[in-house]
Coordinates of C-alpha atoms and ligand atoms in Angstrom, one line a residue:
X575 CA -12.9 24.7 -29.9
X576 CA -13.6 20.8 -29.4
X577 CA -13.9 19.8 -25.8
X578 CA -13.2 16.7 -24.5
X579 CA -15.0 15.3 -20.9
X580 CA -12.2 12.6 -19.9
X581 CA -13.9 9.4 -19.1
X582 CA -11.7 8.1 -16.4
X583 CA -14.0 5.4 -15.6
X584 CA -13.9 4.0 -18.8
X585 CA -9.7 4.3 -18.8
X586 CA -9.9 2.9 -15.3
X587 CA -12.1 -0.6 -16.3
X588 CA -9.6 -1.0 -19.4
X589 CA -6.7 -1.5 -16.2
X590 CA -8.9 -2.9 -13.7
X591 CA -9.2 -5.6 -17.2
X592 CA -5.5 -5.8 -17.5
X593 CA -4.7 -6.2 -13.7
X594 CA -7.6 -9.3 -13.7
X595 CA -5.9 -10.5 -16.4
X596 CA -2.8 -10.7 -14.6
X597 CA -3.9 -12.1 -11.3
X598 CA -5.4 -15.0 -13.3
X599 CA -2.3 -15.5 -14.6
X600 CA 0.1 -15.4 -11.8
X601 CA -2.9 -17.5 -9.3
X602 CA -2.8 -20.0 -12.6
X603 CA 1.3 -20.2 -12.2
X604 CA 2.1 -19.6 -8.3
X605 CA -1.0 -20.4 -6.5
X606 CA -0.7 -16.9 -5.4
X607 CA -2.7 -13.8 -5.8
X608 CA -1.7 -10.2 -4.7
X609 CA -2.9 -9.0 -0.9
X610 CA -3.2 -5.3 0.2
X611 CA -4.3 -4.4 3.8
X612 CA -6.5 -1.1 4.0
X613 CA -5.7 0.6 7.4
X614 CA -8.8 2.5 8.2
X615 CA -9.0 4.9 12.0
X616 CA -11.9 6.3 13.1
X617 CA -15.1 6.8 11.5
X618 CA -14.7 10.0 9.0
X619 CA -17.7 8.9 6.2
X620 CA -15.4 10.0 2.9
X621 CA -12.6 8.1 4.1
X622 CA -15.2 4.9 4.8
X623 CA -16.5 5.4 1.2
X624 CA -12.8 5.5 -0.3
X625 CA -11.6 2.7 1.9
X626 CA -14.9 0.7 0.7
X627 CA -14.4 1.2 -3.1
X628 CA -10.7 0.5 -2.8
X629 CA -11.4 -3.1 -1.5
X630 CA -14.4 -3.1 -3.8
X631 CA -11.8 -2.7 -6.7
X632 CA -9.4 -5.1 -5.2
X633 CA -12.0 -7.9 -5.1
X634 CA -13.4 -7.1 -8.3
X635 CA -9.9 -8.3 -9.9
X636 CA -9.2 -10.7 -7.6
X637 CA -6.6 -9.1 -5.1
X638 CA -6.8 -10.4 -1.9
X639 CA -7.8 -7.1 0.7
X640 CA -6.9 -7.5 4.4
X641 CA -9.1 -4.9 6.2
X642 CA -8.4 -3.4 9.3
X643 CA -11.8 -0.7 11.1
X644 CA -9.7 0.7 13.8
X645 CA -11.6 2.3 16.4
X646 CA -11.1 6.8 16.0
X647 CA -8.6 6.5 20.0
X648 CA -6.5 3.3 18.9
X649 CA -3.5 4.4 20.5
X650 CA -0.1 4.8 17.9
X651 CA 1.7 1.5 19.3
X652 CA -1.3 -0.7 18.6
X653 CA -1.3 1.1 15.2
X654 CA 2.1 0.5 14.6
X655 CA 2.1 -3.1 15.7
X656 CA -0.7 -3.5 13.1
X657 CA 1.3 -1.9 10.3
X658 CA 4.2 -4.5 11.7
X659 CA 2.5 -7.2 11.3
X660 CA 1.4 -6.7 7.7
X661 CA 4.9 -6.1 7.3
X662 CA 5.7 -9.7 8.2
X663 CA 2.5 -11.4 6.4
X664 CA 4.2 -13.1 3.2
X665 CA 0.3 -12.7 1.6
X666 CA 0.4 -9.1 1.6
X667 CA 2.5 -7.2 -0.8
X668 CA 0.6 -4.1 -0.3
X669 CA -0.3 -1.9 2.8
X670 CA -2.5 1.5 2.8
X671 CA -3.0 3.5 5.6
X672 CA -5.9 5.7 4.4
X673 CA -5.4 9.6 5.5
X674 CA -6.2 11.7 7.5
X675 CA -5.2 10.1 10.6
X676 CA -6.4 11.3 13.8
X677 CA -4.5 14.1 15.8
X678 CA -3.2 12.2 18.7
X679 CA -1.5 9.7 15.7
X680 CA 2.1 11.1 14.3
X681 CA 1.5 10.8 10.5
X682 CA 5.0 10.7 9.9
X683 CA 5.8 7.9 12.2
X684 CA 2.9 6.0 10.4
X685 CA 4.2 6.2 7.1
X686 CA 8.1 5.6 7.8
X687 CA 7.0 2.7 9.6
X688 CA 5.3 0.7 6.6
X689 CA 8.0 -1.3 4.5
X690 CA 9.1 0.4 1.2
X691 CA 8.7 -2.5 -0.2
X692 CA 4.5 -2.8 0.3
X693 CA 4.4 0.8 0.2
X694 CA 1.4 0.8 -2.6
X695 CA 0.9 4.5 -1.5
X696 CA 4.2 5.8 -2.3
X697 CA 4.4 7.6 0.6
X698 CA 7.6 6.2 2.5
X699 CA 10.3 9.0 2.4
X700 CA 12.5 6.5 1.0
X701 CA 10.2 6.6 -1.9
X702 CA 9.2 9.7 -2.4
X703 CA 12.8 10.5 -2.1
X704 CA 13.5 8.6 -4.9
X705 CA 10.7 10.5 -6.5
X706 CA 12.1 13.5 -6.0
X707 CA 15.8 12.8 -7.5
X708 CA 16.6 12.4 -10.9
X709 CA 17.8 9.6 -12.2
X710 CA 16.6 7.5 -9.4
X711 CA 13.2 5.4 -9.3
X712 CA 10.9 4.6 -6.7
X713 CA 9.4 1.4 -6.2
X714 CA 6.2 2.9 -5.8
X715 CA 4.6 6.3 -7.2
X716 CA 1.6 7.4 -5.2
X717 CA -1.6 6.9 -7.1
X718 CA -2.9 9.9 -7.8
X719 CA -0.2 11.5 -9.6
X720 CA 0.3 8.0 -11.1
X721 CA -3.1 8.8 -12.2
X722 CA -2.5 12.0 -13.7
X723 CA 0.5 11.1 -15.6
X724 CA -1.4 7.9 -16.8
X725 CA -4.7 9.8 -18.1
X726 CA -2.4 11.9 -19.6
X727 CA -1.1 9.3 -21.5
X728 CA -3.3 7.5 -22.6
X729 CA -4.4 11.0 -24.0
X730 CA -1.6 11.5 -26.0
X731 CA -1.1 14.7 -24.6
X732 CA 2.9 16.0 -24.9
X733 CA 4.0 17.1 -21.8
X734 CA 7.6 17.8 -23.1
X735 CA 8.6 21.1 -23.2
X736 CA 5.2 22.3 -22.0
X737 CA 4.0 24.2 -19.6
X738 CA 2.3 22.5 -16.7
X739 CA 0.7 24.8 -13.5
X740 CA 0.0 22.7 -10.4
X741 CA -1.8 24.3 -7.8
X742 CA -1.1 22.2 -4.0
X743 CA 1.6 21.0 -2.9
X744 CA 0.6 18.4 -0.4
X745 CA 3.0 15.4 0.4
X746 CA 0.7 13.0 -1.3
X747 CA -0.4 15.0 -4.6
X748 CA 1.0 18.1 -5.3
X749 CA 5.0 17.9 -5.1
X750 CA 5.1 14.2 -6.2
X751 CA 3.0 14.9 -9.4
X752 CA 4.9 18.3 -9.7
X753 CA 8.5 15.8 -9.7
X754 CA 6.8 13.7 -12.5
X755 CA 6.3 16.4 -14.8
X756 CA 9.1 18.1 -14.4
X757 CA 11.1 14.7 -14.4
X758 CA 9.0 14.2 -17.9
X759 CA 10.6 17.5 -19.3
X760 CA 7.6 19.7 -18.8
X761 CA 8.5 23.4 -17.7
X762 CA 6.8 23.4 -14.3
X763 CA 4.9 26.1 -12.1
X764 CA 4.4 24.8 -8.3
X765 CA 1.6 27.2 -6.9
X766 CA 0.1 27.0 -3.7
X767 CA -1.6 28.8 -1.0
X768 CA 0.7 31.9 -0.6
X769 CA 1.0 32.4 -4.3
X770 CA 0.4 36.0 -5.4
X771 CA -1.9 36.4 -8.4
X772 CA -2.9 33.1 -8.8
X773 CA -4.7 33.3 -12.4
X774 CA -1.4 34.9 -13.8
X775 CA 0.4 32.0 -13.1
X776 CA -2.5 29.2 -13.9
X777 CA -3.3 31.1 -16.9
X778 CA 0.3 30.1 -18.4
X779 CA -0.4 26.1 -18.1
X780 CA -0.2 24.3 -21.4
X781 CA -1.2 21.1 -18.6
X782 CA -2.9 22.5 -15.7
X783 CA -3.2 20.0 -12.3
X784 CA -5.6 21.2 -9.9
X785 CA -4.9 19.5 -6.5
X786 CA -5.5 22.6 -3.5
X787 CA -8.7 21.0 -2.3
X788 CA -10.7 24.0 -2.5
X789 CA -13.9 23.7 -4.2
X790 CA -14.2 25.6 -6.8
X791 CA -11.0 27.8 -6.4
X792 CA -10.0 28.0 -10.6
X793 CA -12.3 29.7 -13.0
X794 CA -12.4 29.4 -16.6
X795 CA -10.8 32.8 -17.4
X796 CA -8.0 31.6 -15.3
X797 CA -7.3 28.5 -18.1
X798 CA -5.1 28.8 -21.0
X799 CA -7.3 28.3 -24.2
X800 CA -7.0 24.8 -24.8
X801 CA -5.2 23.4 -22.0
X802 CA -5.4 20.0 -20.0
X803 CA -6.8 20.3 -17.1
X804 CA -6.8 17.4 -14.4
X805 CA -9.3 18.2 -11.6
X806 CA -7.7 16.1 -8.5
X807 CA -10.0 18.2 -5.9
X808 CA -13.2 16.0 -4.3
X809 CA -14.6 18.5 -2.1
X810 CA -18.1 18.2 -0.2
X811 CA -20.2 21.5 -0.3
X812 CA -23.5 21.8 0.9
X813 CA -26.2 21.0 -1.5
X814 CA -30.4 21.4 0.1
X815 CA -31.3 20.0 -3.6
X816 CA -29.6 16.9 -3.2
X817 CA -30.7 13.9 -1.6
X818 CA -28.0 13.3 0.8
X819 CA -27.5 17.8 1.3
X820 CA -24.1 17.6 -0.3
X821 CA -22.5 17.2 -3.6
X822 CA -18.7 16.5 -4.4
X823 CA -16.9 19.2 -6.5
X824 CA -13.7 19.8 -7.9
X825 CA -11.2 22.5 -7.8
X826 CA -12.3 23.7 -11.2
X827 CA -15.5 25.5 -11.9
X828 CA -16.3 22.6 -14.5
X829 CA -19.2 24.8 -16.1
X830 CA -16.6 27.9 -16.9
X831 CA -13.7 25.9 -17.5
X832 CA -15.6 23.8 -21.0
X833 CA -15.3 26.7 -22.5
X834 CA -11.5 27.3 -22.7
X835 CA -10.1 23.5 -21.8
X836 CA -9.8 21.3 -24.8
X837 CA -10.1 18.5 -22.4
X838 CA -11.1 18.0 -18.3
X839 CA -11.5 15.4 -15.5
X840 CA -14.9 15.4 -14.5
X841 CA -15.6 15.1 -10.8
X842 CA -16.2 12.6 -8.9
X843 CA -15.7 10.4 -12.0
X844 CA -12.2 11.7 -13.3
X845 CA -9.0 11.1 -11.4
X846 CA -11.1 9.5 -8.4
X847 CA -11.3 5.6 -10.4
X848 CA -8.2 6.2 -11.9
X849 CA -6.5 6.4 -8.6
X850 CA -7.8 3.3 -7.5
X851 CA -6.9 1.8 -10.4
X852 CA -3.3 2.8 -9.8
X853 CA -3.9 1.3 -6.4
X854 CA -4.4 -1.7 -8.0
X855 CA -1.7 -1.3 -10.3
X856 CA 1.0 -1.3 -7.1
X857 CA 0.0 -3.7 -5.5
X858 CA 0.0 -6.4 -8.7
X859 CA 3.9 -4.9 -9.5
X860 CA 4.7 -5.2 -5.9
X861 CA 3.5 -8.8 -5.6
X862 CA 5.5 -9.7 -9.2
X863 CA 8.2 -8.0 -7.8
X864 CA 7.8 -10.6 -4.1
X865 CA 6.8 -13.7 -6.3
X866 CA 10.2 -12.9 -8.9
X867 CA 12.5 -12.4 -5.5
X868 CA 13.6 -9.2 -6.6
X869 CA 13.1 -6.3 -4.2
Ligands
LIG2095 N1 -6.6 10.2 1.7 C1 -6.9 10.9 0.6 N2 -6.2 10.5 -0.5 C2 -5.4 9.5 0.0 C3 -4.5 8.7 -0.7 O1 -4.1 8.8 -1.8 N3 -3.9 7.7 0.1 C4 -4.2 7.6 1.4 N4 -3.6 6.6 2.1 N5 -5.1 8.3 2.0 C5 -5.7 9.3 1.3

């Protein structure tokens, strides 16, 4: 059976195109180009390296990024008075508090506080909420289930009718990517950590999302022949051969899985830019939707 590596860099430079496009455009018309402030606490080295190639992307298309390196014991009030402010600022239409916070922070708190309308994450209840019901649409989908649905896309792949598996079902990943498949018709299975016999149910997935971060947690003879799978996991395992000791890897054994998907994200390179790229994506709509007066 063919098998297809999905090249979500490549799908994530055709946006990142589009979006550059765009901010020409609207800088050409308004004077204006799109702001998102990254929110970054303490000093945990994978959320530095996301929070660095997020405003990496942004300047790469020309979106304005406001940065914020808060110190690891900010305290919750300074945080919030941050997250206020950007509120406020008419040149930021975007605001991302990167996760996780530290434990003295209330996460919650964090993300009610940013306004749904600059809530490029997706992650305000109001917005999720309006994930969750049918019928209803957010003003923001989080990005990496944005991601998902998008690769899928641009993949052709049906999702109608189909049987899609996602294993997690985190706040961020697994129950709003879950909502968008079963909102696109898909017959959906929502596994997680105190599922009993796992491969029984991942076997079943016509589209399979893997998004538990545990490395290496699916093996191929748990994969429907032929499905879809979307690796979401990034995990860090030790690795003495590698230069820095560790190497990122995905939920998915990749090496057992070829053999039965008929197509896979790679990892790092798979969902990873793609997410970004729908990071990108929120913040240009947001600022359209700011510059047009309609909230
Ligand atoms: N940490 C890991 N993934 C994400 C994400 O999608 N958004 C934010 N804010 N933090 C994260």
């Amino acid at each position: 059976m063919p098998f297809e590596i999905i090249d979500g860099s490549k799908m994530a430079a055709e946006i990142r195109k589009e979006i550059k496009a765009e901010v020409e455009d609207m800088k050409a018309r308004t004077g204006k180009v799109p702001g998102l402030t990254t929110i970054l606490v303490g000093t945990r080295p994978e959320s530095q390296t996301y929070v660095r190639n997020k405003k990496r992307a942004c300047k790469d298309v020309g979106i304005a990024s406001f940065s914020y390196d808060l110190p690891e014991d900010i305290s919750q009030k300074k945080l919030l008075k941050i997250i206020k402010e950007s509120n406020r600022n008419p040149d930021v239409h975007g605001i991302l508090v990167q996760l996780p916070l530290p434990a003295h922070i209330d996460e919650a708190a964090v993300q009610s506080a940013i306004s749904v309308e600059k809530d490029v994450d997706g992650i305000h209840p109001m917005n999720i909420g309006n994930l969750v019901m049918r019928g209803r649409k957010p003003l923001f989908i989080p990005c990496t289930p944005k991601a998902c649905l998008e690769i899928l896309d641009r993949l052709k792949v049906k999702i109608e009718g189909r049987r899609a598996v996602v294993v997690g079902r985190s706040n961020i990943v697994g129950i709003p990517v879950a909502m968008l498949l079963l909102h696109r018709n898909a017959t959906l299975t929502l596994c997680h950590s105190y599922t009993q016999y796992l491969p029984a149910k991942t076997i079943d997935g016509d589209i399979l999302i893997a998004a538990a971060g545990k490395p290496g947690l699916i093996r191929g003879d748990w994969i429907k022949h032929g499905a879809v799978v979307i690796d979401v996991g990034i995990n860090s395992v030790e690795d003495p051969t590698s230069e820095k000791g560790y190497r990122l890897v995905g939920d998915v054994v990749f090496e057992e899985a070829q053999y039965r998907a008929s197509a896979m994200t790679p990892v790092p390179v798979g969902v990873g830019p793609m997410t970004i790229a729908m990071l990108l994506r929120n913040t240009m709509d947001s600022a359209n939707r700011f510059l047009s007066g309609k909230k």
